[in-house]
């Protein structure tokens, strides 16, 4: 079994061409957020090949990250569309208020402006949790279930990992992952937590990515 142990920081034109060919052959990984949080795991490529990932603890794998093994073989990671809750609001201040309350509960959040938001302009996404959804509705925010590649923000103090973004490309794979979080959100956090999130897009999509 191939073991990929290094995350590439730069990709050459030759490697980009190789990844494009691998994508055509379904030789890439389509991974949900829960899997991408681990540094060591076994996964199945979209074509059905078992591979191993054994990385240093350098942060969550992002969609479009590229891994390499000791033989120089490449493997691209694509963020898998998964069931999430989408949050929009009638004005930016209300959405900011919702982000504060979610951040105060340490909920992984994706900030996005690339999907179709209608009049709202911006949206938040988090893994499904009906307790949190009810809280947001009580605050006057709009809640709906959807499925998108989930790329939550990384910590503000993590360098080199801040390209969290939503992918608008579509994958012709019939995967459905529904993540149910424990409903114990009664943490006694002091409401003085202020979590700053800075969202950035990048368009360096080399190819697109299946986890077992």
PDB file of N, CA and C in Angstrom, residues 163-201:
ATOM      1  N   UNK A 163      -5.882  28.919   4.042  1.00  0.00           N
ATOM      2  CA  UNK A 163      -6.582  29.052   2.770  1.00  0.00           C
ATOM      3  C   UNK A 163      -7.922  28.326   2.797  1.00  0.00           C
ATOM      4  N   UNK A 164      -8.585  28.380   3.940  1.00  0.00           N
ATOM      5  CA  UNK A 164      -9.911  27.756   4.017  1.00  0.00           C
ATOM      6  C   UNK A 164     -10.870  28.438   3.063  1.00  0.00           C
ATOM      7  N   UNK A 165     -11.647  27.648   2.331  1.00  0.00           N
ATOM      8  CA  UNK A 165     -12.548  28.217   1.351  1.00  0.00           C
ATOM      9  C   UNK A 165     -13.578  27.189   0.949  1.00  0.00           C
ATOM     10  N   UNK A 166     -14.632  27.648   0.339  1.00  0.00           N
ATOM     11  CA  UNK A 166     -15.636  26.727  -0.185  1.00  0.00           C
ATOM     12  C   UNK A 166     -15.378  26.458  -1.651  1.00  0.00           C
ATOM     13  N   UNK A 167     -15.488  25.223  -2.066  1.00  0.00           N
ATOM     14  CA  UNK A 167     -15.294  24.873  -3.470  1.00  0.00           C
ATOM     15  C   UNK A 167     -16.626  24.883  -4.187  1.00  0.00           C
ATOM     16  N   UNK A 168     -16.683  25.594  -5.285  1.00  0.00           N
ATOM     17  CA  UNK A 168     -17.932  25.624  -6.036  1.00  0.00           C
ATOM     18  C   UNK A 168     -17.941  24.608  -7.164  1.00  0.00           C
ATOM     19  N   UNK A 169     -16.820  23.860  -7.346  1.00  0.00           N
ATOM     20  CA  UNK A 169     -16.846  22.847  -8.389  1.00  0.00           C
ATOM     21  C   UNK A 169     -17.690  21.677  -7.919  1.00  0.00           C
ATOM     22  N   UNK A 170     -18.291  20.989  -8.870  1.00  0.00           N
ATOM     23  CA  UNK A 170     -19.174  19.891  -8.511  1.00  0.00           C
ATOM     24  C   UNK A 170     -18.481  18.567  -8.761  1.00  0.00           C
ATOM     25  N   UNK A 171     -18.783  17.569  -7.924  1.00  0.00           N
ATOM     26  CA  UNK A 171     -18.210  16.255  -8.065  1.00  0.00           C
ATOM     27  C   UNK A 171     -19.311  15.266  -8.419  1.00  0.00           C
ATOM     28  N   UNK A 172     -19.109  14.521  -9.460  1.00  0.00           N
ATOM     29  CA  UNK A 172     -20.135  13.582  -9.894  1.00  0.00           C
ATOM     30  C   UNK A 172     -20.006  12.267  -9.135  1.00  0.00           C
ATOM     31  N   UNK A 173     -20.062  12.366  -7.817  1.00  0.00           N
ATOM     32  CA  UNK A 173     -19.980  11.181  -6.983  1.00  0.00           C
ATOM     33  C   UNK A 173     -21.162  11.188  -6.037  1.00  0.00           C
ATOM     34  N   UNK A 174     -21.765  10.056  -5.798  1.00  0.00           N
ATOM     35  CA  UNK A 174     -22.939  10.004  -4.936  1.00  0.00           C
ATOM     36  C   UNK A 174     -22.518   9.663  -3.516  1.00  0.00           C
ATOM     37  N   UNK A 175     -21.925  10.668  -2.840  1.00  0.00           N
ATOM     38  CA  UNK A 175     -21.527  10.474  -1.465  1.00  0.00           C
ATOM     39  C   UNK A 175     -22.459  11.279  -0.584  1.00  0.00           C
ATOM     40  N   UNK A 176     -22.877  10.740   0.539  1.00  0.00           N
ATOM     41  CA  UNK A 176     -23.656  11.524   1.466  1.00  0.00           C
ATOM     42  C   UNK A 176     -23.184  11.217   2.869  1.00  0.00           C
ATOM     43  N   UNK A 177     -22.579  12.216   3.489  1.00  0.00           N
ATOM     44  CA  UNK A 177     -22.117  12.063   4.856  1.00  0.00           C
ATOM     45  C   UNK A 177     -22.914  12.988   5.731  1.00  0.00           C
ATOM     46  N   UNK A 178     -23.484  12.479   6.800  1.00  0.00           N
ATOM     47  CA  UNK A 178     -24.187  13.343   7.710  1.00  0.00           C
ATOM     48  C   UNK A 178     -23.517  13.241   9.053  1.00  0.00           C
ATOM     49  N   UNK A 179     -23.066  14.387   9.542  1.00  0.00           N
ATOM     50  CA  UNK A 179     -22.320  14.403  10.785  1.00  0.00           C
ATOM     51  C   UNK A 179     -23.220  14.890  11.904  1.00  0.00           C
ATOM     52  N   UNK A 180     -23.388  14.093  12.927  1.00  0.00           N
ATOM     53  CA  UNK A 180     -24.206  14.520  14.038  1.00  0.00           C
ATOM     54  C   UNK A 180     -23.311  14.752  15.244  1.00  0.00           C
ATOM     55  N   UNK A 181     -23.271  15.959  15.732  1.00  0.00           N
ATOM     56  CA  UNK A 181     -22.451  16.286  16.874  1.00  0.00           C
ATOM     57  C   UNK A 181     -23.217  16.057  18.162  1.00  0.00           C
ATOM     58  N   UNK A 182     -22.512  15.787  19.234  1.00  0.00           N
ATOM     59  CA  UNK A 182     -23.167  15.652  20.511  1.00  0.00           C
ATOM     60  C   UNK A 182     -23.827  16.966  20.881  1.00  0.00           C
ATOM     61  N   UNK A 183     -24.957  16.849  21.529  1.00  0.00           N
ATOM     62  CA  UNK A 183     -25.744  18.036  21.778  1.00  0.00           C
ATOM     63  C   UNK A 183     -25.396  18.721  23.085  1.00  0.00           C
ATOM     64  N   UNK A 184     -24.278  18.388  23.686  1.00  0.00           N
ATOM     65  CA  UNK A 184     -23.938  18.974  24.971  1.00  0.00           C
ATOM     66  C   UNK A 184     -23.221  20.292  24.768  1.00  0.00           C
ATOM     67  N   UNK A 185     -23.972  21.332  24.473  1.00  0.00           N
ATOM     68  CA  UNK A 185     -23.398  22.656  24.222  1.00  0.00           C
ATOM     69  C   UNK A 185     -23.662  23.590  25.390  1.00  0.00           C
ATOM     70  N   UNK A 186     -23.654  23.037  26.593  1.00  0.00           N
ATOM     71  CA  UNK A 186     -23.917  23.870  27.751  1.00  0.00           C
ATOM     72  C   UNK A 186     -22.614  24.247  28.450  1.00  0.00           C
ATOM     73  N   UNK A 187     -21.551  24.514  27.622  1.00  0.00           N
ATOM     74  CA  UNK A 187     -20.277  24.934  28.187  1.00  0.00           C
ATOM     75  C   UNK A 187     -20.483  26.255  28.925  1.00  0.00           C
ATOM     76  N   UNK A 188     -19.859  26.367  30.059  1.00  0.00           N
ATOM     77  CA  UNK A 188     -19.987  27.630  30.788  1.00  0.00           C
ATOM     78  C   UNK A 188     -18.863  28.561  30.385  1.00  0.00           C
ATOM     79  N   UNK A 189     -18.879  28.982  29.132  1.00  0.00           N
ATOM     80  CA  UNK A 189     -17.852  29.898  28.627  1.00  0.00           C
ATOM     81  C   UNK A 189     -18.235  31.326  28.970  1.00  0.00           C
ATOM     82  N   UNK A 190     -17.248  32.068  29.356  1.00  0.00           N
ATOM     83  CA  UNK A 190     -17.479  33.487  29.539  1.00  0.00           C
ATOM     84  C   UNK A 190     -17.696  34.120  28.185  1.00  0.00           C
ATOM     85  N   UNK A 191     -18.709  34.953  28.043  1.00  0.00           N
ATOM     86  CA  UNK A 191     -19.084  35.515  26.747  1.00  0.00           C
ATOM     87  C   UNK A 191     -18.083  36.535  26.239  1.00  0.00           C
ATOM     88  N   UNK A 192     -16.867  36.568  26.817  1.00  0.00           N
ATOM     89  CA  UNK A 192     -15.878  37.537  26.357  1.00  0.00           C
ATOM     90  C   UNK A 192     -14.940  36.959  25.329  1.00  0.00           C
ATOM     91  N   UNK A 193     -15.205  35.724  24.871  1.00  0.00           N
ATOM     92  CA  UNK A 193     -14.394  35.159  23.794  1.00  0.00           C
ATOM     93  C   UNK A 193     -14.684  35.911  22.516  1.00  0.00           C
ATOM     94  N   UNK A 194     -13.654  36.406  21.876  1.00  0.00           N
ATOM     95  CA  UNK A 194     -13.870  37.020  20.566  1.00  0.00           C
ATOM     96  C   UNK A 194     -12.961  36.343  19.580  1.00  0.00           C
ATOM     97  N   UNK A 195     -13.541  35.541  18.723  1.00  0.00           N
ATOM     98  CA  UNK A 195     -12.765  34.774  17.759  1.00  0.00           C
ATOM     99  C   UNK A 195     -12.742  35.510  16.437  1.00  0.00           C
ATOM    100  N   UNK A 196     -11.552  35.838  15.961  1.00  0.00           N
ATOM    101  CA  UNK A 196     -11.465  36.516  14.680  1.00  0.00           C
ATOM    102  C   UNK A 196     -11.265  35.527  13.566  1.00  0.00           C
ATOM    103  N   UNK A 197     -12.008  35.711  12.494  1.00  0.00           N
ATOM    104  CA  UNK A 197     -11.893  34.813  11.336  1.00  0.00           C
ATOM    105  C   UNK A 197     -11.620  35.657  10.103  1.00  0.00           C
ATOM    106  N   UNK A 198     -10.575  35.288   9.359  1.00  0.00           N
ATOM    107  CA  UNK A 198     -10.316  36.000   8.117  1.00  0.00           C
ATOM    108  C   UNK A 198     -10.394  35.014   6.978  1.00  0.00           C
ATOM    109  N   UNK A 199     -11.347  35.221   6.120  1.00  0.00           N
ATOM    110  CA  UNK A 199     -11.625  34.270   5.036  1.00  0.00           C
ATOM    111  C   UNK A 199     -10.916  34.682   3.773  1.00  0.00           C
ATOM    112  N   UNK A 200     -10.302  33.718   3.097  1.00  0.00           N
ATOM    113  CA  UNK A 200      -9.645  34.017   1.825  1.00  0.00           C
ATOM    114  C   UNK A 200      -9.922  32.905   0.841  1.00  0.00           C
ATOM    115  N   UNK A 201     -10.009  33.287  -0.428  1.00  0.00           N
ATOM    116  CA  UNK A 201     -10.241  32.317  -1.497  1.00  0.00           C
ATOM    117  C   UNK A 201      -8.942  32.061  -2.233  1.00  0.00           C
TER     118      UNK A 201
END
